[in-house]
mmCIF file of C-alpha atoms in Angstrom:
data_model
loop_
_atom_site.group_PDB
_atom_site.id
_atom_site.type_symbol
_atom_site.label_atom_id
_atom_site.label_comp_id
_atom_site.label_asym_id
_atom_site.label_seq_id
_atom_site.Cartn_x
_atom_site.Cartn_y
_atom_site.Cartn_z
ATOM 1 C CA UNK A 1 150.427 46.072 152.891
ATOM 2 C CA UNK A 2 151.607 49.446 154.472
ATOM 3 C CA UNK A 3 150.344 52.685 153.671
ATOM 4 C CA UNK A 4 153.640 52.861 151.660
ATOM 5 C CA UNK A 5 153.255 50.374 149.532
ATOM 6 C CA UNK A 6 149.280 51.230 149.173
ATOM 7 C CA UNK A 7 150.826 54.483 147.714
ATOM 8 C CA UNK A 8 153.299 52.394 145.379
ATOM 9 C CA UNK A 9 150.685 50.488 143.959
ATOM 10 C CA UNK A 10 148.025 52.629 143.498
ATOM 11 C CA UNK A 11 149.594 56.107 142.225
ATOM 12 C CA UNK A 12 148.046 57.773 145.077
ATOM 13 C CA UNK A 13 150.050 59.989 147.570
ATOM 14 C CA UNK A 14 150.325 59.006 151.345
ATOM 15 C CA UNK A 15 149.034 62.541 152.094
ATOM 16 C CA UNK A 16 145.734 62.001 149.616
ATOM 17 C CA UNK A 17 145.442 58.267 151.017
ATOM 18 C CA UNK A 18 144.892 59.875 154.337
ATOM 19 C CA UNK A 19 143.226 62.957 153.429
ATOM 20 C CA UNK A 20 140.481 59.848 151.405
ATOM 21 C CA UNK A 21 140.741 58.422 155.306
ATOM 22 C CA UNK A 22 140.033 61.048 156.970
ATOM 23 C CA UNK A 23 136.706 62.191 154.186
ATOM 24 C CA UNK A 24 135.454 58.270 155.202
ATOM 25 C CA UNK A 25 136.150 57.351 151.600
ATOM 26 C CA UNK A 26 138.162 54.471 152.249
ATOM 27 C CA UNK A 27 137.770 51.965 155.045
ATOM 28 C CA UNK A 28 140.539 52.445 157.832
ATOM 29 C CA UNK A 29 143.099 49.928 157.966
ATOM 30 C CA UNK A 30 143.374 46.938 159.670
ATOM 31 C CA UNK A 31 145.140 48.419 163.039
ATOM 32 C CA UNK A 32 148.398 46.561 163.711
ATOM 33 C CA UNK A 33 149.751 48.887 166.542
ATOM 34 C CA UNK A 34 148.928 52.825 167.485
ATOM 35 C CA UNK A 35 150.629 54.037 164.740
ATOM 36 C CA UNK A 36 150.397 51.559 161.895
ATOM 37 C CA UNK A 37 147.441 49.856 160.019
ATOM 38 C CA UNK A 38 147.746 47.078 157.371
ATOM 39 C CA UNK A 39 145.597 47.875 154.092
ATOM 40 C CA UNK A 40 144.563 45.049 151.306
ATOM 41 C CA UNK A 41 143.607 44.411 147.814
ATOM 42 C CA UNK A 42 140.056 45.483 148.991
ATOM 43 C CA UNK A 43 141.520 48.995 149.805
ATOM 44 C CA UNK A 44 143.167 48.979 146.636
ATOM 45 C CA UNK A 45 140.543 48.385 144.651
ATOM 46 C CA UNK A 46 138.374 51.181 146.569
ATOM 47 C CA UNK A 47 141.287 53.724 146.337
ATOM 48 C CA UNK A 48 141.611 53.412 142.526
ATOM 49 C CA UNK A 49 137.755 53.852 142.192
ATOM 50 C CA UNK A 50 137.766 57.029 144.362
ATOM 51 C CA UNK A 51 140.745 58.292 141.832
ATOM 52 C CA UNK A 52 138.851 57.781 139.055
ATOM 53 C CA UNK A 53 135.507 59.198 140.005
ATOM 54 C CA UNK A 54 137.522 62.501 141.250
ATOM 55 C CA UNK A 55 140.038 62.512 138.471
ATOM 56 C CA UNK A 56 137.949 61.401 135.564
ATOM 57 C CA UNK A 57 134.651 61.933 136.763
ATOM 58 C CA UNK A 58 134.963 65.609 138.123
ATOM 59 C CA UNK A 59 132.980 64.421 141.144
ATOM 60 C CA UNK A 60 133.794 66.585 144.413
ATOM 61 C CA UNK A 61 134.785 64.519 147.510
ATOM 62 C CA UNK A 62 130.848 64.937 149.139
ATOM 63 C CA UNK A 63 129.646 63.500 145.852
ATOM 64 C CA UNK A 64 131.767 60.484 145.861
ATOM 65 C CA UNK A 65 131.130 60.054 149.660
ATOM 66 C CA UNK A 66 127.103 59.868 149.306
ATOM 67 C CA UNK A 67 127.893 57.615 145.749
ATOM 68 C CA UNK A 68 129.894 55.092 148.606
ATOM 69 C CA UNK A 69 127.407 55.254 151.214
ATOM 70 C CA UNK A 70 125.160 53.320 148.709
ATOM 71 C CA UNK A 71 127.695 51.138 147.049
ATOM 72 C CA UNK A 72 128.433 49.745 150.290
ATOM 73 C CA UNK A 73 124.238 49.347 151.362
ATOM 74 C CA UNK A 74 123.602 45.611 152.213
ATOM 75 C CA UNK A 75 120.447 46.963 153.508
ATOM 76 C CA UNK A 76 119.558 47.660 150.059
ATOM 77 C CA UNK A 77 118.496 45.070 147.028
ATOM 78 C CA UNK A 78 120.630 44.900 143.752
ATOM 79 C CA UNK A 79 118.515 47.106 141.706
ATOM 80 C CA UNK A 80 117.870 50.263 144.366
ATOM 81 C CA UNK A 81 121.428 49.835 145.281
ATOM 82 C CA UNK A 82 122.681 50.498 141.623
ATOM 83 C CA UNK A 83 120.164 53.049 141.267
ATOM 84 C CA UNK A 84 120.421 54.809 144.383
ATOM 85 C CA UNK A 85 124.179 54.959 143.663
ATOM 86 C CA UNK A 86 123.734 56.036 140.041
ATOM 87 C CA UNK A 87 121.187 58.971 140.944
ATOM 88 C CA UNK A 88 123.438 60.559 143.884
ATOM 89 C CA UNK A 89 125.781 61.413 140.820
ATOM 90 C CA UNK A 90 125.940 65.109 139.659
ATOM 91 C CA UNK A 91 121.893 65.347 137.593
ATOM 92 C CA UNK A 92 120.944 68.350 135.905
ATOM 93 C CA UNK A 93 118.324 70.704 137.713
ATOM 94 C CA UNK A 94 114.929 70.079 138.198
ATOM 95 C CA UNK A 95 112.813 71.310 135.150
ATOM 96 C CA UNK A 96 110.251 74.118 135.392
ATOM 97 C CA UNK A 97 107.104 72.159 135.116
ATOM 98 C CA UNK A 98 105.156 75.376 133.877
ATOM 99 C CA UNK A 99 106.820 75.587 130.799
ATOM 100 C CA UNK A 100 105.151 74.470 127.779
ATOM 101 C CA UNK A 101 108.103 73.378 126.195
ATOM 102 C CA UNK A 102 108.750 70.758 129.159
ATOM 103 C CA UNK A 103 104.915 69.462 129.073
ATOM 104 C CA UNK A 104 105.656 68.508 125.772
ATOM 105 C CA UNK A 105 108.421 66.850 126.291
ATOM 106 C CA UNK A 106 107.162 64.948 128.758
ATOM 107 C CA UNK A 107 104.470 64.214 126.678
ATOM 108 C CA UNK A 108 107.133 62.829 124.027
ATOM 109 C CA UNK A 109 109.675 60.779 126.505
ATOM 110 C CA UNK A 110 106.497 59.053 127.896
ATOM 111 C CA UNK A 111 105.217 58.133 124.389
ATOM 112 C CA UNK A 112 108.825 56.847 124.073
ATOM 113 C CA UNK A 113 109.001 54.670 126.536
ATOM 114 C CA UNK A 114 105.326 53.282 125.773
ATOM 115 C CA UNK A 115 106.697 52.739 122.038
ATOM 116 C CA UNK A 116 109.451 51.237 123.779
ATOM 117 C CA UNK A 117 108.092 48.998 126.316
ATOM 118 C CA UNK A 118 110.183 49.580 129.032
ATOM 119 C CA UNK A 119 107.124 49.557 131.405
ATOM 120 C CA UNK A 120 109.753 49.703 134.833
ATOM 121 C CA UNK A 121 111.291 52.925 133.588
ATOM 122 C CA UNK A 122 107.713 54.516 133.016
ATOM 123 C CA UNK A 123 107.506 53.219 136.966
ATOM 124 C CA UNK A 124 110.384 55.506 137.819
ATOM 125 C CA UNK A 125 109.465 58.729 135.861
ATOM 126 C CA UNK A 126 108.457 60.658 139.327
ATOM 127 C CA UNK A 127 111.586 60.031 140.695
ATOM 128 C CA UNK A 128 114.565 59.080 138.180
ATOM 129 C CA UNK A 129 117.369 61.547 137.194
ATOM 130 C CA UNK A 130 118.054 59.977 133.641
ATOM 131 C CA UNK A 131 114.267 60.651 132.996
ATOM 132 C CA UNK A 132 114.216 64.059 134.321
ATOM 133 C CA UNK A 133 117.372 64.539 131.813
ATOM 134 C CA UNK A 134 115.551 63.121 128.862
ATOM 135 C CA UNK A 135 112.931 65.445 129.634
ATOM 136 C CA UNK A 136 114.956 68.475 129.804
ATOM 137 C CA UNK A 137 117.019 67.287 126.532
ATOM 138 C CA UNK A 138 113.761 67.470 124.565
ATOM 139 C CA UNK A 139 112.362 70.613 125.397
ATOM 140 C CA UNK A 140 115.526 72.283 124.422
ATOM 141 C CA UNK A 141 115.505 70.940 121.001
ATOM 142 C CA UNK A 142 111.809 71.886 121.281
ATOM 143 C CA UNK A 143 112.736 75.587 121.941
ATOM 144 C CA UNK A 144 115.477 75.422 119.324
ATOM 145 C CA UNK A 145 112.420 74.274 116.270
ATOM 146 C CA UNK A 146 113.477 71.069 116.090
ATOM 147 C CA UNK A 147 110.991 68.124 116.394
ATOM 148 C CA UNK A 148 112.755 65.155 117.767
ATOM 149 C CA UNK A 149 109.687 63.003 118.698
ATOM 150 C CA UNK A 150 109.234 59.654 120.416
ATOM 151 C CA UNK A 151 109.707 57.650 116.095
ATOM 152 C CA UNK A 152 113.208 59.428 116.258
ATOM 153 C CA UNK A 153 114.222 58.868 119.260
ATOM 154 C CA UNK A 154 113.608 54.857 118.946
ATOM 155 C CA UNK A 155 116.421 53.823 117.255
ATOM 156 C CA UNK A 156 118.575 55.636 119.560
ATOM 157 C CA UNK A 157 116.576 54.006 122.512
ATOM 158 C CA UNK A 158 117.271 50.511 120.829
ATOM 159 C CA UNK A 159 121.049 51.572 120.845
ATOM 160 C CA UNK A 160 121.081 52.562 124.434
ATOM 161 C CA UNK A 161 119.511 49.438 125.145
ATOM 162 C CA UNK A 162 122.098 46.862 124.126
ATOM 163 C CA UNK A 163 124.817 49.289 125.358
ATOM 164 C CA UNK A 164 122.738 48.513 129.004
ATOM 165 C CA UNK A 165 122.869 44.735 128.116
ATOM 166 C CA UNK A 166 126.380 44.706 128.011
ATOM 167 C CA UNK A 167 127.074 47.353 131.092
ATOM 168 C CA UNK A 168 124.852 44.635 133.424
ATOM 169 C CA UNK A 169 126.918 41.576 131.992
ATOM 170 C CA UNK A 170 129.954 43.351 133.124
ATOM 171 C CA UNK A 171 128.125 44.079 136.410
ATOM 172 C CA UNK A 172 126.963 40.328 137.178
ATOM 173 C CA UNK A 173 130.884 39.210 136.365
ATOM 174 C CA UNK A 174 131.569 40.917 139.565
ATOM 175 C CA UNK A 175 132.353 38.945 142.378
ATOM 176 C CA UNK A 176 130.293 40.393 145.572
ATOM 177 C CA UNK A 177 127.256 42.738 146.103
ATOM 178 C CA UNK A 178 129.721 45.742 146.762
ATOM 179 C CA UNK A 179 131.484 45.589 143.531
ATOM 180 C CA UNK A 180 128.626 44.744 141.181
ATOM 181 C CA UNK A 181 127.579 48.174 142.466
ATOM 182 C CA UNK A 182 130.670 49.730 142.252
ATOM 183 C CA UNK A 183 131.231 48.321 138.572
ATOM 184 C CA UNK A 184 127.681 50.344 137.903
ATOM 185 C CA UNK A 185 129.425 52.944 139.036
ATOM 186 C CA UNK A 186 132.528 52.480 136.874
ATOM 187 C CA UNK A 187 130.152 52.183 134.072
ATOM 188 C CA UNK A 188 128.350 55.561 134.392
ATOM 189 C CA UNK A 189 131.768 57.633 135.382
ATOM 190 C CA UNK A 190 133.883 56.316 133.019
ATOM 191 C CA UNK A 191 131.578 54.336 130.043
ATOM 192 C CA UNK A 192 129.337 56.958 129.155
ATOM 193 C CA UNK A 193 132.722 59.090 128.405
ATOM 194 C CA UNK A 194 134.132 56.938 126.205
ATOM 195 C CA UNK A 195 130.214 56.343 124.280
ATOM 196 C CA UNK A 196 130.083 60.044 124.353
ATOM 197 C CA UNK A 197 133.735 60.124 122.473
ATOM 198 C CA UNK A 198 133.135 57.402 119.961
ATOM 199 C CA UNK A 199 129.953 58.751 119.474
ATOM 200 C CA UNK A 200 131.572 62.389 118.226
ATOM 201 C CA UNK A 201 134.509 60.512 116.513
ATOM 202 C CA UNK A 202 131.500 58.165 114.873
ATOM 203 C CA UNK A 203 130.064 61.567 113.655
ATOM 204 C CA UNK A 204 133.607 63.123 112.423
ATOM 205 C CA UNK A 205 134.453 60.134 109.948
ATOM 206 C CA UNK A 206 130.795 59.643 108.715
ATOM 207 C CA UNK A 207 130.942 63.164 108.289
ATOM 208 C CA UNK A 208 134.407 62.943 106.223
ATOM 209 C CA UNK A 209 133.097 59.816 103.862
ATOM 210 C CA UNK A 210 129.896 62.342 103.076
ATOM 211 C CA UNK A 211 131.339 65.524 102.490
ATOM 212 C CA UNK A 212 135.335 64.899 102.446
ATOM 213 C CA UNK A 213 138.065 67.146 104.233
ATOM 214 C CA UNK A 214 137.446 70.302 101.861
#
């Protein structure tokens, strides 16, 4: 197809299309002549990812860039390729290791994941964003008087877990390497919105069968 119809079918301007060109976040096109390339489901399906980790992710164009540069690693095997992809996505700040608040919550995500079993993510503490997150997420209930320990935290660990089950069956029903990692990808930028809604609207009708509208 043209750069026209590319346009059509995606939604996407010819001007953004080449502006996503010219940022390296979509392959050129196949050159026909010096002026016009042909483009292909494969471009398609890249252009409508970039859209929706810009649009619906909030991710600035470097972001996404660095996010591609893994997805499309050969170099790399399945599970550092998903990773690395996952962890150049917008983390929160490193934690201040000094503060007494964040020893203890190490202290608690560690005994979670012991409780848990999940010996490869105690492998990846040192270096993994979502663990680093965890970490910060506890010490501020910690500073706030609330005690959410490792028990508590179980059952939504258990939760989490099947929600991963069912995030890597979608990724293994992808057809190559490039798009397992790019349905990982999906999965983080667009999933964990929807989890994060149904877990709020989850919240607002148990809280209306408790306490009713009044």
């Amino acid at each position: 197809m043209r750069l026209a119809e590319l346009s059509e079918r995606s939604g996407v301007s010819t001007a953004t299309i080449k502006y996503y060109l010219r940022e390296g976040l979509l392959a050129p096109g196949h050159q026909v002549n010096a002026t016009t390339a042909e483009y292909d489901e494969e471009h398609l399906r890249r252009l409508r990812l970039v859209r929706a980790m810009i649009q619906v992710g909030r991710l600035p164009v470097a972001t996404v860039r660095e996010v591609l540069e893994h997805v499309d690693d050969d170099s790399l095997g399945r599970t550092i390729r998903l990773g690395a992809a996952l962890w150049a996505l917008p983390q929160v700040p490193e934690p201040d290791e000094d503060d007494e608040y964040v020893q203890a919550a190490h202290r608690e995500a560690d005994g979670l994941l012991e409780v848990l079993g999940w010996a490869n993510a105690r492998m990846l503490t040192t270096v993994s964003p979502s663990y680093r997150s965890l970490v910060v997420a506890i010490a501020a209930f910690r500073r706030l008087g609330y005690d959410w320990d490792a028990q508590r935290l179980v059952f939504y660990a258990m939760l989490m877990h099947e929600a991963a089950r069912y995030d890597l069956d979608f990724v293994e029903a992808q057809p190559s390497e490039a798009e397992k990692a790019e349905s990982a990808v999906i999965s983080a930028v667009l999933v964990e919105p929807m989890l994060q809604a149904l877990h709020r609207l989850a919240q607002e009708e148990e809280s209306a069968r408790r306490y009713g509208f009044g």
